[in-house]
mmCIF file of C-alpha atoms in Angstrom:
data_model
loop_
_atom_site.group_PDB
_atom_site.id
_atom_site.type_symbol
_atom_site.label_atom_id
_atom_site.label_comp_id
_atom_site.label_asym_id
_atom_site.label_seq_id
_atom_site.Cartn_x
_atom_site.Cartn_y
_atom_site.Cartn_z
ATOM 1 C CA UNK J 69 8.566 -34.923 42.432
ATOM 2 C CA UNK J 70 4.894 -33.514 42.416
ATOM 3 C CA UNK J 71 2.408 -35.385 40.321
ATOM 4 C CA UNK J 72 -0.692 -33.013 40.052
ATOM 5 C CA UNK J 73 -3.667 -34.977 38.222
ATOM 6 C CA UNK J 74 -6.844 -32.739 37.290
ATOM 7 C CA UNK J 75 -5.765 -29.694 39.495
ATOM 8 C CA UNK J 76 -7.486 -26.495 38.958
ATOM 9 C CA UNK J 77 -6.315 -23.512 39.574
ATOM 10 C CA UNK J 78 -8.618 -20.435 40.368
ATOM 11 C CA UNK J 79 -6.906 -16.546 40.790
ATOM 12 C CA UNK J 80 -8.060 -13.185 39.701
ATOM 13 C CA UNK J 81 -5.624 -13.131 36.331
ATOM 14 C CA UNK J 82 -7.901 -16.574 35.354
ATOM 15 C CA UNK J 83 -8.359 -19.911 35.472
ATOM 16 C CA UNK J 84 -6.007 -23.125 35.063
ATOM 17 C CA UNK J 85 -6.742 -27.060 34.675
ATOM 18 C CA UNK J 86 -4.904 -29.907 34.011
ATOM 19 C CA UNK J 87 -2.276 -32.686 34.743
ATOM 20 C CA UNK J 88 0.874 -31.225 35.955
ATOM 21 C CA UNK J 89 4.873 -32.783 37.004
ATOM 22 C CA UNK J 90 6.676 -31.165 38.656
ATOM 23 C CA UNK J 91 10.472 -31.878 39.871
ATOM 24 C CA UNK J 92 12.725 -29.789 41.927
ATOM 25 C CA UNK J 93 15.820 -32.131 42.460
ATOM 26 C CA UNK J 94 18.715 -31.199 40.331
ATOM 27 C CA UNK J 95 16.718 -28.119 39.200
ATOM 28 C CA UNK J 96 13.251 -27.081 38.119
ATOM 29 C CA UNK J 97 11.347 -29.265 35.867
ATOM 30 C CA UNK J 98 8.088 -28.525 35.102
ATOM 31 C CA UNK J 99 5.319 -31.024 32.711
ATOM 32 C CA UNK J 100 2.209 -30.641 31.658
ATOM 33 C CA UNK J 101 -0.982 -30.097 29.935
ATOM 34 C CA UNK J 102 -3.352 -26.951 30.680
ATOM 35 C CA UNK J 103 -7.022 -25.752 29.580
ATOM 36 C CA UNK J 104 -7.831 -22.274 30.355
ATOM 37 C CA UNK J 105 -11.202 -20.421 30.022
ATOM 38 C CA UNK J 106 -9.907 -17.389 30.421
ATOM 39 C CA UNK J 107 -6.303 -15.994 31.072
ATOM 40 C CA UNK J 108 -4.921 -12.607 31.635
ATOM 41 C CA UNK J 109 -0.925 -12.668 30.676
ATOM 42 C CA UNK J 110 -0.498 -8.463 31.510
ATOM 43 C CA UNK J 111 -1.734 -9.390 35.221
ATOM 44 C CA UNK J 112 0.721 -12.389 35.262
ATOM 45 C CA UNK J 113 3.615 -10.577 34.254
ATOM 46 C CA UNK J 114 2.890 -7.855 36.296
ATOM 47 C CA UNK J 115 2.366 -10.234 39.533
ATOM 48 C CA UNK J 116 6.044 -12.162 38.562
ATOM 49 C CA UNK J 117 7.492 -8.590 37.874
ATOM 50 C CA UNK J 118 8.530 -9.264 34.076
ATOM 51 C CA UNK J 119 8.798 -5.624 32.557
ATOM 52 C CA UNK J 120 8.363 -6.219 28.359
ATOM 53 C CA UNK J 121 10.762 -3.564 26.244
ATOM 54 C CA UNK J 122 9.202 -0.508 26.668
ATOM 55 C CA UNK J 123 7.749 0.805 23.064
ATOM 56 C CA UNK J 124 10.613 3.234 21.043
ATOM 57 C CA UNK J 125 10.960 6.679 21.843
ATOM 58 C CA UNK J 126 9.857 8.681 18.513
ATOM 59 C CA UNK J 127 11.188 12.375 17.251
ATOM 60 C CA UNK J 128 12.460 14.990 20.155
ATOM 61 C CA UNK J 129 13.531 12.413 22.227
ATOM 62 C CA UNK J 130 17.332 11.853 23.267
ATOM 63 C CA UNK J 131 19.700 8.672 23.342
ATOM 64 C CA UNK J 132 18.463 5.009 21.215
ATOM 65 C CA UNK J 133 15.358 4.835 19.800
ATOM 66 C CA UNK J 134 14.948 0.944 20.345
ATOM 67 C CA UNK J 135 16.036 0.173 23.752
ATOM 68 C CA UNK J 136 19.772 -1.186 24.322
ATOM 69 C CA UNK J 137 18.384 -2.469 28.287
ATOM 70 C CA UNK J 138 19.622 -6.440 28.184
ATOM 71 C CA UNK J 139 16.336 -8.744 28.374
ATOM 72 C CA UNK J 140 16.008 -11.280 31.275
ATOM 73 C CA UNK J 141 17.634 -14.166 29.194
ATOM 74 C CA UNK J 142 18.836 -15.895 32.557
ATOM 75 C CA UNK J 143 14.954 -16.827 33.371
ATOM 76 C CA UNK J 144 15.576 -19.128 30.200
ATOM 77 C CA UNK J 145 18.671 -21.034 31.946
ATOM 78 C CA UNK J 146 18.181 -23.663 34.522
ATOM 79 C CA UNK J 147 14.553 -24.847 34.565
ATOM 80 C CA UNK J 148 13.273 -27.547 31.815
ATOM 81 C CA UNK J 149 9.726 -26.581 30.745
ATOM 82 C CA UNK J 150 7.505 -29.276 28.510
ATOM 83 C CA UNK J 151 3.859 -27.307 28.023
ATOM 84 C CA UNK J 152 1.147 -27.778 25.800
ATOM 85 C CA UNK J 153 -2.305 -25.929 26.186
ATOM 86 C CA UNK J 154 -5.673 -24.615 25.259
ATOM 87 C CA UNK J 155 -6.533 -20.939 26.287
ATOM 88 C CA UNK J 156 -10.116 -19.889 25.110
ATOM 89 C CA UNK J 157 -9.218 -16.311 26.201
ATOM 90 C CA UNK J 158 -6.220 -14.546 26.606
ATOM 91 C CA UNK J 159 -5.503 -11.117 27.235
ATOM 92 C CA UNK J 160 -2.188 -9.396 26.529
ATOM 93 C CA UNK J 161 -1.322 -6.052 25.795
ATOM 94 C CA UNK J 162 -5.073 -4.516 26.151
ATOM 95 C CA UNK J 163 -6.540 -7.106 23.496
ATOM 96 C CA UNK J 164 -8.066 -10.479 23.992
ATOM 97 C CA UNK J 165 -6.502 -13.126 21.749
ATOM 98 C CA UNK J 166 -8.868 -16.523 21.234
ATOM 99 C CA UNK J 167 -8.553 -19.841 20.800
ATOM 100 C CA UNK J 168 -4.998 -19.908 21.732
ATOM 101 C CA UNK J 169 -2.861 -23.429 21.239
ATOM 102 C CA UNK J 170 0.393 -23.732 21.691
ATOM 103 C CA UNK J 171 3.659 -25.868 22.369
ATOM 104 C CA UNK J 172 6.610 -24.969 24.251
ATOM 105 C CA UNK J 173 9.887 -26.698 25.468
ATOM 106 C CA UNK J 174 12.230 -25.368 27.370
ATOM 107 C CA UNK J 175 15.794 -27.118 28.075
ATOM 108 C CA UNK J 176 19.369 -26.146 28.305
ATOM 109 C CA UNK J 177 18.321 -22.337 28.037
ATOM 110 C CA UNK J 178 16.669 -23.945 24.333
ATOM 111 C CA UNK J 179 13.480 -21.894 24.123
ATOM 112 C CA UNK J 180 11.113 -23.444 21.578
ATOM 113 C CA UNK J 181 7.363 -22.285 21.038
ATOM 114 C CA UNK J 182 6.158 -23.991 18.214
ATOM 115 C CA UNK J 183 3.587 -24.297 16.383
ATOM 116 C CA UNK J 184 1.767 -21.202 18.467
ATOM 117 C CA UNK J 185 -1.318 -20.695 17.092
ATOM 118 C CA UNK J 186 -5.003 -18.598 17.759
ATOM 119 C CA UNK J 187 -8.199 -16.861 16.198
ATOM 120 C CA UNK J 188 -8.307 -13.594 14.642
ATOM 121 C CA UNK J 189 -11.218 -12.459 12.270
ATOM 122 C CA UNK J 190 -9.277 -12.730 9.350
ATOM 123 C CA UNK J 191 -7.897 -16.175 9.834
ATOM 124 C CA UNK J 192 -5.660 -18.081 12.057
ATOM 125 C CA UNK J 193 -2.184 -16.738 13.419
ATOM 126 C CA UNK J 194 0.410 -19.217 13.300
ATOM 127 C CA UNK J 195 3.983 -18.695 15.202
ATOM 128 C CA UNK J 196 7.268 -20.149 15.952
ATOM 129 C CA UNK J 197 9.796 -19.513 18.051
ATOM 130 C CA UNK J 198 13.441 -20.135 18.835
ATOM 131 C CA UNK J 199 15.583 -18.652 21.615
ATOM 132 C CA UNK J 200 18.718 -19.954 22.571
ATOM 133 C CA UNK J 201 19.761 -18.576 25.767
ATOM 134 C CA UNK J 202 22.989 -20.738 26.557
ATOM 135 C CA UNK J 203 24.479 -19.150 24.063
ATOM 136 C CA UNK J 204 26.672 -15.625 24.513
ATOM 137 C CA UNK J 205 25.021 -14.182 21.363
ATOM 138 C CA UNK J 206 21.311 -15.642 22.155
ATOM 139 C CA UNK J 207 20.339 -16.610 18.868
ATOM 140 C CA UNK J 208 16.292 -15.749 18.396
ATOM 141 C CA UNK J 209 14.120 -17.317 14.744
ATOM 142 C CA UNK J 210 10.674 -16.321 14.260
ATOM 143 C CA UNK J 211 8.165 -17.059 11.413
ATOM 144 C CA UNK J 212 4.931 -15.637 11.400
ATOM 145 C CA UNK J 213 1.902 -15.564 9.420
ATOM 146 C CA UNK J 214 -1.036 -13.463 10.726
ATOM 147 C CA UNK J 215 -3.491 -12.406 8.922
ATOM 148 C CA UNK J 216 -4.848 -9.564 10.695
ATOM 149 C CA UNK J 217 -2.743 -7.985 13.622
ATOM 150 C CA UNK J 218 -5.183 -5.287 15.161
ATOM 151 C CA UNK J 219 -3.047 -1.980 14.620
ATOM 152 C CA UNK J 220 -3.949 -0.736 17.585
ATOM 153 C CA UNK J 221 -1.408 -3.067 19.270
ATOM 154 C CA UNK J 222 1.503 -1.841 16.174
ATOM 155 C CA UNK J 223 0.590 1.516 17.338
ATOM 156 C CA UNK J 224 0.944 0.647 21.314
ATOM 157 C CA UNK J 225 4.485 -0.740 20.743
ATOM 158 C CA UNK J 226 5.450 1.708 18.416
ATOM 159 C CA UNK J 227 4.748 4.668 20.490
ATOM 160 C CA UNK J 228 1.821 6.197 18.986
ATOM 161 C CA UNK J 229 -0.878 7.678 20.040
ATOM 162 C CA UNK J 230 -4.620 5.998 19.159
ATOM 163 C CA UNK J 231 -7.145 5.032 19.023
ATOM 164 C CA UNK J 232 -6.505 3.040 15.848
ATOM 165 C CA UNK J 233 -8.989 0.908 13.482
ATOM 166 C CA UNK J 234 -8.404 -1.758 11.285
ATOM 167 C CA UNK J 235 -6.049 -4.764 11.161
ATOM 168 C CA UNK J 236 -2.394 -5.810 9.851
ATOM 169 C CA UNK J 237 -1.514 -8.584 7.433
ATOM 170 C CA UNK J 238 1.989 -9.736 8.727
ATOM 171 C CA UNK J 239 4.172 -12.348 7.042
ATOM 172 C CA UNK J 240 7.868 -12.960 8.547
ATOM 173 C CA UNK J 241 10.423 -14.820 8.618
ATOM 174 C CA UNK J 242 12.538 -13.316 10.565
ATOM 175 C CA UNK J 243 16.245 -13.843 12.502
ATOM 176 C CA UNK J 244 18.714 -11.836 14.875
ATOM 177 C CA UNK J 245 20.442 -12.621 18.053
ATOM 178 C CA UNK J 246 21.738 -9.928 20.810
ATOM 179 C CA UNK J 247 21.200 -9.083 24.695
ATOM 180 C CA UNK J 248 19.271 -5.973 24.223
ATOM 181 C CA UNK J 249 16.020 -5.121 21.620
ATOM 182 C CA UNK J 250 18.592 -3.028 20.273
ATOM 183 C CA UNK J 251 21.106 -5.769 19.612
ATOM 184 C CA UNK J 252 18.613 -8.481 18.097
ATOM 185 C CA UNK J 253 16.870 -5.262 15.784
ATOM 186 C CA UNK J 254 20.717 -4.744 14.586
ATOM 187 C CA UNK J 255 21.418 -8.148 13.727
ATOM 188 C CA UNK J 256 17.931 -8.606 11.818
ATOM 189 C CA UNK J 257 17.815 -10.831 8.953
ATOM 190 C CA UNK J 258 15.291 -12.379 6.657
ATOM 191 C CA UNK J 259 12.221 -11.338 4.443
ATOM 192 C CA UNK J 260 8.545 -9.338 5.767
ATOM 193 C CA UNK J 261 5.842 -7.912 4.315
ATOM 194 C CA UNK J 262 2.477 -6.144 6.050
ATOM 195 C CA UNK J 263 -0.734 -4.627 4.292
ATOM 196 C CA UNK J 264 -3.691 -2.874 5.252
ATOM 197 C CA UNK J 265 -6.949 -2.571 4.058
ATOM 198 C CA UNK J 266 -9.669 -0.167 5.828
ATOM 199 C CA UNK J 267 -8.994 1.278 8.681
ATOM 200 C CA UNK J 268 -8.066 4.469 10.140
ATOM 201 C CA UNK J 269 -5.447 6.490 13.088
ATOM 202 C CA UNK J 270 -5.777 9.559 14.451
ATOM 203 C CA UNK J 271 -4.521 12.356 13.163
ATOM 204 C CA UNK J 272 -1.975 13.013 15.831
ATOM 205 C CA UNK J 273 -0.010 9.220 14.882
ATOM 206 C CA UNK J 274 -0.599 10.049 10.942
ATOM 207 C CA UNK J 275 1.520 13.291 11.850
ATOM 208 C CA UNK J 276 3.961 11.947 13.712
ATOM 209 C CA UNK J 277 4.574 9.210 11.085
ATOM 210 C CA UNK J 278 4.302 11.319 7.651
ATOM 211 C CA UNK J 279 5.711 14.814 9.221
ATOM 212 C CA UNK J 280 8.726 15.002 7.123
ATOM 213 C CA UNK J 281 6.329 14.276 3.421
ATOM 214 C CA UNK J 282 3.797 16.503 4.823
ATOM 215 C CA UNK J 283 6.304 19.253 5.140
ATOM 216 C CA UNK J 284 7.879 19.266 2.379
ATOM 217 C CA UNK J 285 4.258 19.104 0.352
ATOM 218 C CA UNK J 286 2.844 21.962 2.266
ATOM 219 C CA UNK J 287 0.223 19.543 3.408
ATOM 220 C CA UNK J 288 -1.690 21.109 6.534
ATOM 221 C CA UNK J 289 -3.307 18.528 8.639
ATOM 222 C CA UNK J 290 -5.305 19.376 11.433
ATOM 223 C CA UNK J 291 -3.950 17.660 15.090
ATOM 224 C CA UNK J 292 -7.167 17.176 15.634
ATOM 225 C CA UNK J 293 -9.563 13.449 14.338
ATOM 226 C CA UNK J 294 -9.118 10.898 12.393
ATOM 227 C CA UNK J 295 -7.271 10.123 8.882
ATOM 228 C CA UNK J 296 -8.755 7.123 7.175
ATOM 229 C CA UNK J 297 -6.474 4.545 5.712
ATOM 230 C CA UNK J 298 -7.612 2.774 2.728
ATOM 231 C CA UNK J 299 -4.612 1.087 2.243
ATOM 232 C CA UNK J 300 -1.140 0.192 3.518
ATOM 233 C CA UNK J 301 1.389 -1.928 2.257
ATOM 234 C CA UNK J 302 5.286 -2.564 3.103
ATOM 235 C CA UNK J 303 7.624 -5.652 1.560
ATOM 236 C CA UNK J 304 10.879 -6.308 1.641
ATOM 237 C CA UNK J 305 13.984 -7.903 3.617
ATOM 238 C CA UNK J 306 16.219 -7.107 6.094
ATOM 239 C CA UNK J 307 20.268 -7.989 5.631
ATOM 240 C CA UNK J 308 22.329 -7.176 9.007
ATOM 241 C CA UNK J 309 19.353 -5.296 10.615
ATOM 242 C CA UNK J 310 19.137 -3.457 7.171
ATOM 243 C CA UNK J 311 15.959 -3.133 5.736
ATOM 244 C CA UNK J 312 15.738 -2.502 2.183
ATOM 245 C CA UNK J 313 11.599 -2.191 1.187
ATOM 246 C CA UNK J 314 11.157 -2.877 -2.076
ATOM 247 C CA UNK J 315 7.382 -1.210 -1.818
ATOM 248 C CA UNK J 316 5.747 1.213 0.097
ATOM 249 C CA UNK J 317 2.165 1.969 -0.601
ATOM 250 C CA UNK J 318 -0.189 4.618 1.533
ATOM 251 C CA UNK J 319 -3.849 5.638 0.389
ATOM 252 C CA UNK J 320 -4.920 8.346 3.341
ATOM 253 C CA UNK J 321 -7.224 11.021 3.334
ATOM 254 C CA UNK J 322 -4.417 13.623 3.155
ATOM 255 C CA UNK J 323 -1.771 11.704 1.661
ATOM 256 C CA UNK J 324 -1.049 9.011 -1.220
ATOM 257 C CA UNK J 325 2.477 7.831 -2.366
ATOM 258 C CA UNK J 326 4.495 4.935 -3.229
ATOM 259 C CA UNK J 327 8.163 4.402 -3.118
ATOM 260 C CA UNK J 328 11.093 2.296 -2.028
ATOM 261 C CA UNK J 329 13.283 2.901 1.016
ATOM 262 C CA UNK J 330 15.578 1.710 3.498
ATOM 263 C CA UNK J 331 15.837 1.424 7.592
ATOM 264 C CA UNK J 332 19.052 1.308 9.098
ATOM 265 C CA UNK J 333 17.762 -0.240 12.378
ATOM 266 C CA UNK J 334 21.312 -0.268 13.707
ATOM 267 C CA UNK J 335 22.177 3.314 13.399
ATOM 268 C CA UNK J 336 18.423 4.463 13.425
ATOM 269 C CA UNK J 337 18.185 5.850 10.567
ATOM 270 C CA UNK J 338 15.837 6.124 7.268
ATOM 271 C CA UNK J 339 16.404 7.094 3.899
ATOM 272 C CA UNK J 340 12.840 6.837 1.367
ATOM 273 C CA UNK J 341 12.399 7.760 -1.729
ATOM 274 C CA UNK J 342 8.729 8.574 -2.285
ATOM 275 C CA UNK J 343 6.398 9.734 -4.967
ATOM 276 C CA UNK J 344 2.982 11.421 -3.134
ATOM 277 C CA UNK J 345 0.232 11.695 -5.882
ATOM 278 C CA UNK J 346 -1.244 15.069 -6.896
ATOM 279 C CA UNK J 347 -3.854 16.780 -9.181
ATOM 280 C CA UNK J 348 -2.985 18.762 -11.768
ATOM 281 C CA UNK J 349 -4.960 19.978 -14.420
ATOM 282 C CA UNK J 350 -7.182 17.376 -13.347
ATOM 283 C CA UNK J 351 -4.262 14.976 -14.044
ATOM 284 C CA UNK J 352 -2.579 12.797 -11.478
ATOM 285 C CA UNK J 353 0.752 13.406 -11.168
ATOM 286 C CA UNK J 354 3.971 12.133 -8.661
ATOM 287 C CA UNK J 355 5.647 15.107 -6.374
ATOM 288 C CA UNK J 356 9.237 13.178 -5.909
ATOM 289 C CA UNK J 357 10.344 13.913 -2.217
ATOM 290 C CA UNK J 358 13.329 12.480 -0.011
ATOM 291 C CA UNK J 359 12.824 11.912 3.363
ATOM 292 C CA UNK J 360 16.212 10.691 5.286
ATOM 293 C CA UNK J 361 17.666 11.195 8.432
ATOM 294 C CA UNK J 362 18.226 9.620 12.461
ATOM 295 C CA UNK J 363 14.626 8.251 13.664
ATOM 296 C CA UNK J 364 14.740 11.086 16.053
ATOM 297 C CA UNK J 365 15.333 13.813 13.435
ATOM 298 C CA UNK J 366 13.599 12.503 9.936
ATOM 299 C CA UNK J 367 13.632 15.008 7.583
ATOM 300 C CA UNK J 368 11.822 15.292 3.863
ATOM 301 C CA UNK J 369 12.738 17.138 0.773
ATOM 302 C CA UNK J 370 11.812 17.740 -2.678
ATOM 303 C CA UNK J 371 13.570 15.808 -5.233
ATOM 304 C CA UNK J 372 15.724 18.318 -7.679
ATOM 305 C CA UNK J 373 15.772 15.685 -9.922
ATOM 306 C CA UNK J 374 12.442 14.690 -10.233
ATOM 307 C CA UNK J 375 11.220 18.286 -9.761
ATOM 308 C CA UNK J 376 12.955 18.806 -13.240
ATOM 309 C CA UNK J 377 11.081 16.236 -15.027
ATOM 310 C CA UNK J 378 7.810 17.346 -13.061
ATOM 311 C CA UNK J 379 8.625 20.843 -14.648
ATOM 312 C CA UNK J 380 8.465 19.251 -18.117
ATOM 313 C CA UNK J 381 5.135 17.678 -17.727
ATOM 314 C CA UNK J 382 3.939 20.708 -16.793
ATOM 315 C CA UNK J 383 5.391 22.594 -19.682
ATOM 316 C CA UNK J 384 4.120 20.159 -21.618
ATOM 317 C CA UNK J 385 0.307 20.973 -20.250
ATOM 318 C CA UNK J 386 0.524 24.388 -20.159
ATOM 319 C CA UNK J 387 2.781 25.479 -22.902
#
């Protein structure tokens, strides 16, 4: 056994102190307490060679969307972690995270992070985690409350292109298990919901994600800048990686709906009904449109049946 009292550690990815155990006979074991000034996880993880799921490939792509590659759930099984720190800075995926606290205990291939907790703007994030790794289906529970996830992040793992403004209310309680992203997003269970307020994406993402609406309007917008968002909102629950979203909000500069919908995140595939908002006569009205289809082939269309009832409003204006 290795007793470590007051040991600092100094590298390029940042700074570690604290009182540290550790044990190698009959396996790993590893104790402590840490306080970090500043911590870079992306240059960790790239030094110990741990890839993270590589962000979903969007429309003209080939093969799964969300990737089916198993994640490296034997790192879990062996060693017994007990951790508890401070990290005043910590970047990870391009954005600095402060005031980071957290717990974590690791035994039996028993992942638990919990509470996990840090700064943003808005509020503080709070976390928890469960992986069980011992087991062949590899059970995973998270809850989460943040109250401002920078999109810009969203957009990196989703596959979009920025930059992006603004930030992401995100409530979840969330469960799956599985080997693969693919597996765990199949097996997806329990209630979310996310809204924006202010904020904006470039036009390219705003494309990529309302193509199939767009078409079907006739809405032109250029590839080029910015589309503001004034407001975002999504709630709803998933049931055996089945989504159902009981709202869908968007305020854009060239587009504003609501509807309800559903994501198949087993099969990859959407089906929404939505109601974008135009002017006529100086009236607001709704445009019904359908937008289904595989993730890699969405497709929208006007609704016949609410076309007909759009036809009698208009009758009704007009004459």
């Amino acid at each position: 056994m290795i007793v470590l009292k007051g040991a600092k550690l100094l590298t390029r990815e940042g700074d570690v102190s604290g009182d540290w155990t550790l044990g190698l006979k009959g396996g790993l074991a590893m104790e402590g307490k840490l306080v970090s000034a500043h911590l870079d996880l992306d240059a960790m993880f790239a030094a110990f060679g741990v890839v993270l799921p590589p962000a979903p490939a969007l429309a003209g792509a080939t093969g799964p969307a969300i990737s089916t590659v198993p994640l490296p759930w034997a790192l879990l099984r062996g060693p017994a972690v007990n951790l508890s720190g401070r990290i005043a800075a910590m970047g990870f995926q391009g954005e600095t995270w402060k005031d980071v606290s957290f717990a974590l205990q690791l035994k039996g291939g028993r992942l638990v992070a919990a509470p996990v907790t840090l700064s943003l703007p808005d509020g503080p994030l709070r976390m928890s985690l469960t992986i069980d790794a011992e087991s062949a289906t590899v059970p995973i529970a998270v809850d989460l409350h943040a109250p401002g996830i920078p999109l810009s992040l969203i957009a990196r793992y989703a596959g979009l292109p920025g930059p992006m403004a603004g930030a992401v209310r995100i409530d979840a309680r969330l469960r799956g298990a599985g080997q693969s992203p693919h597996d765990i997003a199949a097996s997806l269970a329990g209630p979310f919901s996310a809204t924006l307020i202010g904020g904006s994406m470039t036009n390219a993402a705003f494309i990529m994600l309302t193509a199939p609406s767009l078409e079907a309007l006739g809405i032109t917008v250029p590839r080029q800048g910015n589309t503001a968002l004034s407001c975002l909102g999504l709630a709803g629950s998933f049931e055996k990686g089945v989504g159902q979203l009981r709202t869908i909000a968007l305020d854009t500069t060239y587009l504003k709906l609501v509807g309800t919908g559903q994501v198949d995140l087993g099969h990859e595939t959407v089906a929404f009904k939505l109601n974008p908002m135009a002017q006529i006569s100086g009236s607001s009205v709704t445009v019904p449109v359908l937008v289904d289809g595989p993730f890699h082939a969405v497709h929208g269309r006007l609704d016949a049946d609410g076309l007909d009832k759009l036809g009698l409003y208009i009758d009704g204006l007009f004459g």
